[in-house]
mmCIF file of the C-alpha atoms, coordinates in Angstrom:
data_MODEL
# 
_entry.id   MODEL 
# 
loop_
_atom_site.group_PDB 
_atom_site.id 
_atom_site.type_symbol 
_atom_site.label_atom_id 
_atom_site.label_alt_id 
_atom_site.label_comp_id 
_atom_site.label_asym_id 
_atom_site.label_entity_id 
_atom_site.label_seq_id 
_atom_site.pdbx_PDB_ins_code 
_atom_site.Cartn_x 
_atom_site.Cartn_y 
_atom_site.Cartn_z 
_atom_site.occupancy 
_atom_site.B_iso_or_equiv 
_atom_site.pdbx_formal_charge 
_atom_site.auth_seq_id 
_atom_site.auth_comp_id 
_atom_site.auth_asym_id 
_atom_site.auth_atom_id 
_atom_site.pdbx_PDB_model_num 
ATOM 1   C CA . MET A 1 1   ? -34.050 -53.217 -15.087 1.00 0.00 ? 1   MET A CA 1 
ATOM 2   C CA . LYS A 1 2   ? -36.331 -50.763 -13.325 1.00 0.00 ? 2   LYS A CA 1 
ATOM 3   C CA . GLU A 1 3   ? -35.582 -52.046 -9.999  1.00 0.00 ? 3   GLU A CA 1 
ATOM 4   C CA . LYS A 1 4   ? -31.789 -51.483 -10.960 1.00 0.00 ? 4   LYS A CA 1 
ATOM 5   C CA . ARG A 1 5   ? -32.526 -48.042 -11.964 1.00 0.00 ? 5   ARG A CA 1 
ATOM 6   C CA . PHE A 1 6   ? -34.294 -47.200 -9.071  1.00 0.00 ? 6   PHE A CA 1 
ATOM 7   C CA . TRP A 1 7   ? -31.690 -47.930 -6.710  1.00 0.00 ? 7   TRP A CA 1 
ATOM 8   C CA . LEU A 1 8   ? -28.951 -45.866 -8.769  1.00 0.00 ? 8   LEU A CA 1 
ATOM 9   C CA . ARG A 1 9   ? -31.282 -43.133 -8.843  1.00 0.00 ? 9   ARG A CA 1 
ATOM 10  C CA . THR A 1 10  ? -31.906 -43.416 -4.915  1.00 0.00 ? 10  THR A CA 1 
ATOM 11  C CA . VAL A 1 11  ? -27.882 -43.594 -4.259  1.00 0.00 ? 11  VAL A CA 1 
ATOM 12  C CA . ILE A 1 12  ? -27.439 -40.394 -6.529  1.00 0.00 ? 12  ILE A CA 1 
ATOM 13  C CA . LEU A 1 13  ? -29.863 -38.741 -4.950  1.00 0.00 ? 13  LEU A CA 1 
ATOM 14  C CA . ALA A 1 14  ? -28.480 -39.715 -1.135  1.00 0.00 ? 14  ALA A CA 1 
ATOM 15  C CA . ILE A 1 15  ? -25.228 -38.248 -2.237  1.00 0.00 ? 15  ILE A CA 1 
ATOM 16  C CA . MET A 1 16  ? -26.325 -35.184 -3.640  1.00 0.00 ? 16  MET A CA 1 
ATOM 17  C CA . LEU A 1 17  ? -28.566 -34.920 -0.195  1.00 0.00 ? 17  LEU A CA 1 
ATOM 18  C CA . ALA A 1 18  ? -25.473 -35.497 1.482   1.00 0.00 ? 18  ALA A CA 1 
ATOM 19  C CA . ALA A 1 19  ? -23.249 -32.963 -0.242  1.00 0.00 ? 19  ALA A CA 1 
ATOM 20  C CA . ILE A 1 20  ? -25.927 -30.124 0.045   1.00 0.00 ? 20  ILE A CA 1 
ATOM 21  C CA . GLY A 1 21  ? -25.984 -31.238 3.675   1.00 0.00 ? 21  GLY A CA 1 
ATOM 22  C CA . TYR A 1 22  ? -22.596 -30.785 4.342   1.00 0.00 ? 22  TYR A CA 1 
ATOM 23  C CA . THR A 1 23  ? -22.157 -27.439 2.340   1.00 0.00 ? 23  THR A CA 1 
ATOM 24  C CA . ILE A 1 24  ? -24.860 -25.864 4.453   1.00 0.00 ? 24  ILE A CA 1 
ATOM 25  C CA . TYR A 1 25  ? -23.299 -27.322 7.398   1.00 0.00 ? 25  TYR A CA 1 
ATOM 26  C CA . SER A 1 26  ? -19.809 -26.070 6.534   1.00 0.00 ? 26  SER A CA 1 
ATOM 27  C CA . ASN A 1 27  ? -21.155 -22.569 5.674   1.00 0.00 ? 27  ASN A CA 1 
ATOM 28  C CA . VAL A 1 28  ? -23.937 -21.642 8.703   1.00 0.00 ? 28  VAL A CA 1 
ATOM 29  C CA . PHE A 1 29  ? -21.928 -23.851 11.712  1.00 0.00 ? 29  PHE A CA 1 
ATOM 30  C CA . VAL A 1 30  ? -18.816 -23.767 10.936  1.00 0.00 ? 30  VAL A CA 1 
ATOM 31  C CA . GLU A 1 31  ? -17.163 -20.332 11.845  1.00 0.00 ? 31  GLU A CA 1 
ATOM 32  C CA . LYS A 1 32  ? -14.238 -18.813 10.040  1.00 0.00 ? 32  LYS A CA 1 
ATOM 33  C CA . LYS A 1 33  ? -12.472 -16.563 12.235  1.00 0.00 ? 33  LYS A CA 1 
ATOM 34  C CA . ALA A 1 34  ? -12.039 -13.361 10.565  1.00 0.00 ? 34  ALA A CA 1 
ATOM 35  C CA . ILE A 1 35  ? -8.561  -11.496 11.620  1.00 0.00 ? 35  ILE A CA 1 
ATOM 36  C CA . GLN A 1 36  ? -9.028  -8.974  13.962  1.00 0.00 ? 36  GLN A CA 1 
ATOM 37  C CA . VAL A 1 37  ? -6.915  -5.826  15.865  1.00 0.00 ? 37  VAL A CA 1 
ATOM 38  C CA . GLY A 1 38  ? -4.338  -7.910  18.107  1.00 0.00 ? 38  GLY A CA 1 
ATOM 39  C CA . ASP A 1 39  ? -4.067  -11.058 16.159  1.00 0.00 ? 39  ASP A CA 1 
ATOM 40  C CA . SER A 1 40  ? -0.695  -11.996 14.844  1.00 0.00 ? 40  SER A CA 1 
ATOM 41  C CA . ALA A 1 41  ? -0.601  -11.129 11.007  1.00 0.00 ? 41  ALA A CA 1 
ATOM 42  C CA . PRO A 1 42  ? -0.676  -14.505 8.867   1.00 0.00 ? 42  PRO A CA 1 
ATOM 43  C CA . ASP A 1 43  ? 2.649   -14.912 7.165   1.00 0.00 ? 43  ASP A CA 1 
ATOM 44  C CA . PHE A 1 44  ? 2.779   -15.374 3.578   1.00 0.00 ? 44  PHE A CA 1 
ATOM 45  C CA . VAL A 1 45  ? 5.301   -15.764 0.885   1.00 0.00 ? 45  VAL A CA 1 
ATOM 46  C CA . LEU A 1 46  ? 4.763   -13.678 -2.714  1.00 0.00 ? 46  LEU A CA 1 
ATOM 47  C CA . THR A 1 47  ? 6.958   -12.828 -5.380  1.00 0.00 ? 47  THR A CA 1 
ATOM 48  C CA . ASP A 1 48  ? 7.464   -9.130  -6.222  1.00 0.00 ? 48  ASP A CA 1 
ATOM 49  C CA . LEU A 1 49  ? 7.769   -7.491  -9.718  1.00 0.00 ? 49  LEU A CA 1 
ATOM 50  C CA . ASN A 1 50  ? 11.457  -8.015  -9.459  1.00 0.00 ? 50  ASN A CA 1 
ATOM 51  C CA . GLY A 1 51  ? 11.160  -11.779 -9.423  1.00 0.00 ? 51  GLY A CA 1 
ATOM 52  C CA . ASN A 1 52  ? 12.349  -11.314 -5.220  1.00 0.00 ? 52  ASN A CA 1 
ATOM 53  C CA . LYS A 1 53  ? 10.613  -13.434 -2.529  1.00 0.00 ? 53  LYS A CA 1 
ATOM 54  C CA . ILE A 1 54  ? 8.581   -11.217 -0.042  1.00 0.00 ? 54  ILE A CA 1 
ATOM 55  C CA . GLN A 1 55  ? 7.764   -12.895 3.111   1.00 0.00 ? 55  GLN A CA 1 
ATOM 56  C CA . LEU A 1 56  ? 6.002   -10.931 5.994   1.00 0.00 ? 56  LEU A CA 1 
ATOM 57  C CA . SER A 1 57  ? 7.861   -12.279 8.694   1.00 0.00 ? 57  SER A CA 1 
ATOM 58  C CA . ASP A 1 58  ? 11.266  -11.213 7.255   1.00 0.00 ? 58  ASP A CA 1 
ATOM 59  C CA . TYR A 1 59  ? 9.998   -7.565  8.483   1.00 0.00 ? 59  TYR A CA 1 
ATOM 60  C CA . ARG A 1 60  ? 9.772   -8.253  12.269  1.00 0.00 ? 60  ARG A CA 1 
ATOM 61  C CA . GLY A 1 61  ? 11.235  -5.735  13.788  1.00 0.00 ? 61  GLY A CA 1 
ATOM 62  C CA . LYS A 1 62  ? 9.696   -3.248  11.299  1.00 0.00 ? 62  LYS A CA 1 
ATOM 63  C CA . GLY A 1 63  ? 6.383   -1.552  11.482  1.00 0.00 ? 63  GLY A CA 1 
ATOM 64  C CA . VAL A 1 64  ? 4.266   -3.027  7.935   1.00 0.00 ? 64  VAL A CA 1 
ATOM 65  C CA . PHE A 1 65  ? 1.943   -1.050  6.247   1.00 0.00 ? 65  PHE A CA 1 
ATOM 66  C CA . LEU A 1 66  ? 0.265   -3.827  4.333   1.00 0.00 ? 66  LEU A CA 1 
ATOM 67  C CA . ASN A 1 67  ? -2.041  -2.641  1.326   1.00 0.00 ? 67  ASN A CA 1 
ATOM 68  C CA . PHE A 1 68  ? -4.213  -4.497  -0.731  1.00 0.00 ? 68  PHE A CA 1 
ATOM 69  C CA . TRP A 1 69  ? -5.294  -3.357  -3.766  1.00 0.00 ? 69  TRP A CA 1 
ATOM 70  C CA . GLY A 1 70  ? -6.205  -3.642  -7.688  1.00 0.00 ? 70  GLY A CA 1 
ATOM 71  C CA . THR A 1 71  ? -5.439  -1.397  -10.737 1.00 0.00 ? 71  THR A CA 1 
ATOM 72  C CA . TRP A 1 72  ? -9.075  -0.966  -11.701 1.00 0.00 ? 72  TRP A CA 1 
ATOM 73  C CA . CYS A 1 73  ? -9.821  0.424   -7.998  1.00 0.00 ? 73  CYS A CA 1 
ATOM 74  C CA . LYS A 1 74  ? -10.480 4.364   -8.479  1.00 0.00 ? 74  LYS A CA 1 
ATOM 75  C CA . PRO A 1 75  ? -9.946  4.633   -4.395  1.00 0.00 ? 75  PRO A CA 1 
ATOM 76  C CA . CYS A 1 76  ? -6.778  2.875   -4.416  1.00 0.00 ? 76  CYS A CA 1 
ATOM 77  C CA . GLU A 1 77  ? -5.373  4.645   -7.535  1.00 0.00 ? 77  GLU A CA 1 
ATOM 78  C CA . LYS A 1 78  ? -6.061  7.402   -5.692  1.00 0.00 ? 78  LYS A CA 1 
ATOM 79  C CA . GLU A 1 79  ? -4.007  6.812   -2.786  1.00 0.00 ? 79  GLU A CA 1 
ATOM 80  C CA . MET A 1 80  ? -1.179  5.223   -4.321  1.00 0.00 ? 80  MET A CA 1 
ATOM 81  C CA . PRO A 1 81  ? 0.788   8.493   -4.678  1.00 0.00 ? 81  PRO A CA 1 
ATOM 82  C CA . HIS A 1 82  ? 0.032   9.450   -0.892  1.00 0.00 ? 82  HIS A CA 1 
ATOM 83  C CA . ILE A 1 83  ? 1.452   6.041   0.441   1.00 0.00 ? 83  ILE A CA 1 
ATOM 84  C CA . ASN A 1 84  ? 4.609   6.225   -1.756  1.00 0.00 ? 84  ASN A CA 1 
ATOM 85  C CA . SER A 1 85  ? 5.148   10.032  -0.807  1.00 0.00 ? 85  SER A CA 1 
ATOM 86  C CA . GLN A 1 86  ? 5.108   8.734   3.084   1.00 0.00 ? 86  GLN A CA 1 
ATOM 87  C CA . TYR A 1 87  ? 6.913   5.529   2.577   1.00 0.00 ? 87  TYR A CA 1 
ATOM 88  C CA . ASN A 1 88  ? 10.003  7.666   1.089   1.00 0.00 ? 88  ASN A CA 1 
ATOM 89  C CA . VAL A 1 89  ? 9.650   9.455   4.241   1.00 0.00 ? 89  VAL A CA 1 
ATOM 90  C CA . TYR A 1 90  ? 9.175   6.871   6.943   1.00 0.00 ? 90  TYR A CA 1 
ATOM 91  C CA . LYS A 1 91  ? 11.256  3.966   4.974   1.00 0.00 ? 91  LYS A CA 1 
ATOM 92  C CA . ASN A 1 92  ? 14.046  5.133   6.884   1.00 0.00 ? 92  ASN A CA 1 
ATOM 93  C CA . GLU A 1 93  ? 12.460  5.201   10.171  1.00 0.00 ? 93  GLU A CA 1 
ATOM 94  C CA . GLY A 1 94  ? 11.753  1.612   10.260  1.00 0.00 ? 94  GLY A CA 1 
ATOM 95  C CA . VAL A 1 95  ? 8.402   1.416   8.132   1.00 0.00 ? 95  VAL A CA 1 
ATOM 96  C CA . GLU A 1 96  ? 7.895   -0.805  5.459   1.00 0.00 ? 96  GLU A CA 1 
ATOM 97  C CA . VAL A 1 97  ? 5.108   -1.062  2.771   1.00 0.00 ? 97  VAL A CA 1 
ATOM 98  C CA . ILE A 1 98  ? 4.243   -4.234  0.898   1.00 0.00 ? 98  ILE A CA 1 
ATOM 99  C CA . ALA A 1 99  ? 1.279   -3.496  -1.677  1.00 0.00 ? 99  ALA A CA 1 
ATOM 100 C CA . VAL A 1 100 ? -0.266  -6.871  -2.550  1.00 0.00 ? 100 VAL A CA 1 
ATOM 101 C CA . ASN A 1 101 ? -2.409  -6.478  -5.757  1.00 0.00 ? 101 ASN A CA 1 
ATOM 102 C CA . VAL A 1 102 ? -5.028  -9.082  -5.963  1.00 0.00 ? 102 VAL A CA 1 
ATOM 103 C CA . GLY A 1 103 ? -4.132  -11.268 -8.895  1.00 0.00 ? 103 GLY A CA 1 
ATOM 104 C CA . GLU A 1 104 ? -3.887  -9.179  -11.842 1.00 0.00 ? 104 GLU A CA 1 
ATOM 105 C CA . ALA A 1 105 ? -1.467  -9.841  -14.764 1.00 0.00 ? 105 ALA A CA 1 
ATOM 106 C CA . LYS A 1 106 ? 2.031   -8.702  -14.368 1.00 0.00 ? 106 LYS A CA 1 
ATOM 107 C CA . VAL A 1 107 ? 2.032   -6.465  -17.047 1.00 0.00 ? 107 VAL A CA 1 
ATOM 108 C CA . THR A 1 108 ? -0.994  -4.758  -15.898 1.00 0.00 ? 108 THR A CA 1 
ATOM 109 C CA . VAL A 1 109 ? 0.217   -4.516  -12.501 1.00 0.00 ? 109 VAL A CA 1 
ATOM 110 C CA . GLN A 1 110 ? 3.892   -2.972  -13.544 1.00 0.00 ? 110 GLN A CA 1 
ATOM 111 C CA . THR A 1 111 ? 2.228   -0.167  -16.059 1.00 0.00 ? 111 THR A CA 1 
ATOM 112 C CA . PHE A 1 112 ? 0.586   1.100   -12.837 1.00 0.00 ? 112 PHE A CA 1 
ATOM 113 C CA . VAL A 1 113 ? 3.597   0.904   -10.590 1.00 0.00 ? 113 VAL A CA 1 
ATOM 114 C CA . ASP A 1 114 ? 5.505   2.432   -13.580 1.00 0.00 ? 114 ASP A CA 1 
ATOM 115 C CA . ARG A 1 115 ? 2.879   5.641   -14.179 1.00 0.00 ? 115 ARG A CA 1 
ATOM 116 C CA . PHE A 1 116 ? 2.983   6.040   -10.493 1.00 0.00 ? 116 PHE A CA 1 
ATOM 117 C CA . GLN A 1 117 ? 6.291   5.729   -9.986  1.00 0.00 ? 117 GLN A CA 1 
ATOM 118 C CA . LEU A 1 118 ? 5.818   3.500   -7.036  1.00 0.00 ? 118 LEU A CA 1 
ATOM 119 C CA . THR A 1 119 ? 9.123   2.948   -4.924  1.00 0.00 ? 119 THR A CA 1 
ATOM 120 C CA . PHE A 1 120 ? 7.983   0.078   -2.282  1.00 0.00 ? 120 PHE A CA 1 
ATOM 121 C CA . PRO A 1 121 ? 7.303   -3.560  -3.248  1.00 0.00 ? 121 PRO A CA 1 
ATOM 122 C CA . VAL A 1 122 ? 4.648   -4.599  -5.263  1.00 0.00 ? 122 VAL A CA 1 
ATOM 123 C CA . VAL A 1 123 ? 3.735   -8.242  -5.046  1.00 0.00 ? 123 VAL A CA 1 
ATOM 124 C CA . ILE A 1 124 ? 0.947   -9.697  -6.843  1.00 0.00 ? 124 ILE A CA 1 
ATOM 125 C CA . ASP A 1 125 ? -1.733  -12.630 -5.263  1.00 0.00 ? 125 ASP A CA 1 
ATOM 126 C CA . GLN A 1 126 ? -2.229  -14.940 -8.106  1.00 0.00 ? 126 GLN A CA 1 
ATOM 127 C CA . GLN A 1 127 ? -4.487  -17.413 -6.393  1.00 0.00 ? 127 GLN A CA 1 
ATOM 128 C CA . ASP A 1 128 ? -5.757  -15.000 -3.704  1.00 0.00 ? 128 ASP A CA 1 
ATOM 129 C CA . GLN A 1 129 ? -4.211  -17.107 -1.074  1.00 0.00 ? 129 GLN A CA 1 
ATOM 130 C CA . VAL A 1 130 ? -3.082  -13.893 0.829   1.00 0.00 ? 130 VAL A CA 1 
ATOM 131 C CA . MET A 1 131 ? -6.389  -12.339 0.490   1.00 0.00 ? 131 MET A CA 1 
ATOM 132 C CA . ASN A 1 132 ? -8.475  -15.108 1.466   1.00 0.00 ? 132 ASN A CA 1 
ATOM 133 C CA . ALA A 1 133 ? -6.368  -15.527 4.883   1.00 0.00 ? 133 ALA A CA 1 
ATOM 134 C CA . TYR A 1 134 ? -7.037  -11.681 5.383   1.00 0.00 ? 134 TYR A CA 1 
ATOM 135 C CA . ASP A 1 135 ? -10.294 -11.630 4.554   1.00 0.00 ? 135 ASP A CA 1 
ATOM 136 C CA . ILE A 1 136 ? -10.246 -8.842  2.392   1.00 0.00 ? 136 ILE A CA 1 
ATOM 137 C CA . ASN A 1 137 ? -13.527 -7.081  1.340   1.00 0.00 ? 137 ASN A CA 1 
ATOM 138 C CA . PRO A 1 138 ? -13.606 -4.351  -0.028  1.00 0.00 ? 138 PRO A CA 1 
ATOM 139 C CA . LEU A 1 139 ? -10.725 -2.503  -1.985  1.00 0.00 ? 139 LEU A CA 1 
ATOM 140 C CA . PRO A 1 140 ? -8.500  -0.862  -0.728  1.00 0.00 ? 140 PRO A CA 1 
ATOM 141 C CA . THR A 1 141 ? -7.812  -2.473  2.567   1.00 0.00 ? 141 THR A CA 1 
ATOM 142 C CA . THR A 1 142 ? -4.809  -1.539  4.788   1.00 0.00 ? 142 THR A CA 1 
ATOM 143 C CA . PHE A 1 143 ? -3.099  -3.707  7.654   1.00 0.00 ? 143 PHE A CA 1 
ATOM 144 C CA . LEU A 1 144 ? -1.252  -1.815  10.026  1.00 0.00 ? 144 LEU A CA 1 
ATOM 145 C CA . ILE A 1 145 ? 1.340   -4.474  11.585  1.00 0.00 ? 145 ILE A CA 1 
ATOM 146 C CA . ASP A 1 146 ? 3.721   -3.456  14.222  1.00 0.00 ? 146 ASP A CA 1 
ATOM 147 C CA . LYS A 1 147 ? 7.235   -4.246  14.664  1.00 0.00 ? 147 LYS A CA 1 
ATOM 148 C CA . ASP A 1 148 ? 5.996   -7.722  16.437  1.00 0.00 ? 148 ASP A CA 1 
ATOM 149 C CA . GLY A 1 149 ? 3.875   -8.926  13.935  1.00 0.00 ? 149 GLY A CA 1 
ATOM 150 C CA . LYS A 1 150 ? 0.546   -7.781  15.751  1.00 0.00 ? 150 LYS A CA 1 
ATOM 151 C CA . ILE A 1 151 ? -1.821  -6.217  13.925  1.00 0.00 ? 151 ILE A CA 1 
ATOM 152 C CA . VAL A 1 152 ? -2.413  -2.592  14.936  1.00 0.00 ? 152 VAL A CA 1 
ATOM 153 C CA . ASP A 1 153 ? -5.593  -1.337  12.613  1.00 0.00 ? 153 ASP A CA 1 
ATOM 154 C CA . ILE A 1 154 ? -7.461  -2.612  9.598   1.00 0.00 ? 154 ILE A CA 1 
ATOM 155 C CA . ILE A 1 155 ? -8.703  0.363   7.497   1.00 0.00 ? 155 ILE A CA 1 
ATOM 156 C CA . THR A 1 156 ? -10.903 -0.081  4.490   1.00 0.00 ? 156 THR A CA 1 
ATOM 157 C CA . GLY A 1 157 ? -11.277 2.715   2.141   1.00 0.00 ? 157 GLY A CA 1 
ATOM 158 C CA . THR A 1 158 ? -9.341  5.596   0.487   1.00 0.00 ? 158 THR A CA 1 
ATOM 159 C CA . MET A 1 159 ? -6.761  7.486   2.730   1.00 0.00 ? 159 MET A CA 1 
ATOM 160 C CA . THR A 1 160 ? -5.748  10.909  2.372   1.00 0.00 ? 160 THR A CA 1 
ATOM 161 C CA . GLU A 1 161 ? -1.772  11.454  2.645   1.00 0.00 ? 161 GLU A CA 1 
ATOM 162 C CA . GLU A 1 162 ? -2.453  13.007  6.331   1.00 0.00 ? 162 GLU A CA 1 
ATOM 163 C CA . ASP A 1 163 ? -4.384  9.940   6.953   1.00 0.00 ? 163 ASP A CA 1 
ATOM 164 C CA . VAL A 1 164 ? -1.535  7.487   5.541   1.00 0.00 ? 164 VAL A CA 1 
ATOM 165 C CA . LYS A 1 165 ? 0.905   9.818   7.802   1.00 0.00 ? 165 LYS A CA 1 
ATOM 166 C CA . LYS A 1 166 ? -0.469  9.131   10.782  1.00 0.00 ? 166 LYS A CA 1 
ATOM 167 C CA . TYR A 1 167 ? -1.035  5.550   10.314  1.00 0.00 ? 167 TYR A CA 1 
ATOM 168 C CA . MET A 1 168 ? 2.854   5.180   9.455   1.00 0.00 ? 168 MET A CA 1 
ATOM 169 C CA . GLU A 1 169 ? 3.668   7.027   12.774  1.00 0.00 ? 169 GLU A CA 1 
ATOM 170 C CA . ARG A 1 170 ? 1.770   4.715   14.455  1.00 0.00 ? 170 ARG A CA 1 
ATOM 171 C CA . ILE A 1 171 ? 3.722   1.439   13.201  1.00 0.00 ? 171 ILE A CA 1 
ATOM 172 C CA . LYS A 1 172 ? 7.129   3.131   13.558  1.00 0.00 ? 172 LYS A CA 1 
ATOM 173 C CA . PRO A 1 173 ? 9.303   0.761   15.567  1.00 0.00 ? 173 PRO A CA 1 
# 
């Protein structure tokens, strides 16, 4: 009986050591390539607050101002009116805004959108798949994407209205 218990414990210990070894290997030696300026923007499909599917690749030929944000994020709250204001100027010049909320409840996001009267598409990344694909940290983070789907710039932190205008001008087709 003691010998069986010894072998069972040995096998369990070996499995645990193998799992720990794999975890360390995958975190230290397997390099996750972060998205950089010049890369193609990873495509995604998310649903907006009206139930419409928004796919990034459908915006080819236009500049895309891709903003990741949260309702609890004070810098995000501060820049949203600036983004909305400039969107209303640049939307007829081939610039689109997609605001990706980082997994909050639809009612919370809708209340925020209504409060600021946002007119651009707002989508919710419920499973954080898009956030992880773009390696988002911190919020807010904005990706400037040109008409060919290439990332022109990555901006982290709060933007002023003048910043937003300057960035939208850069991605205007």
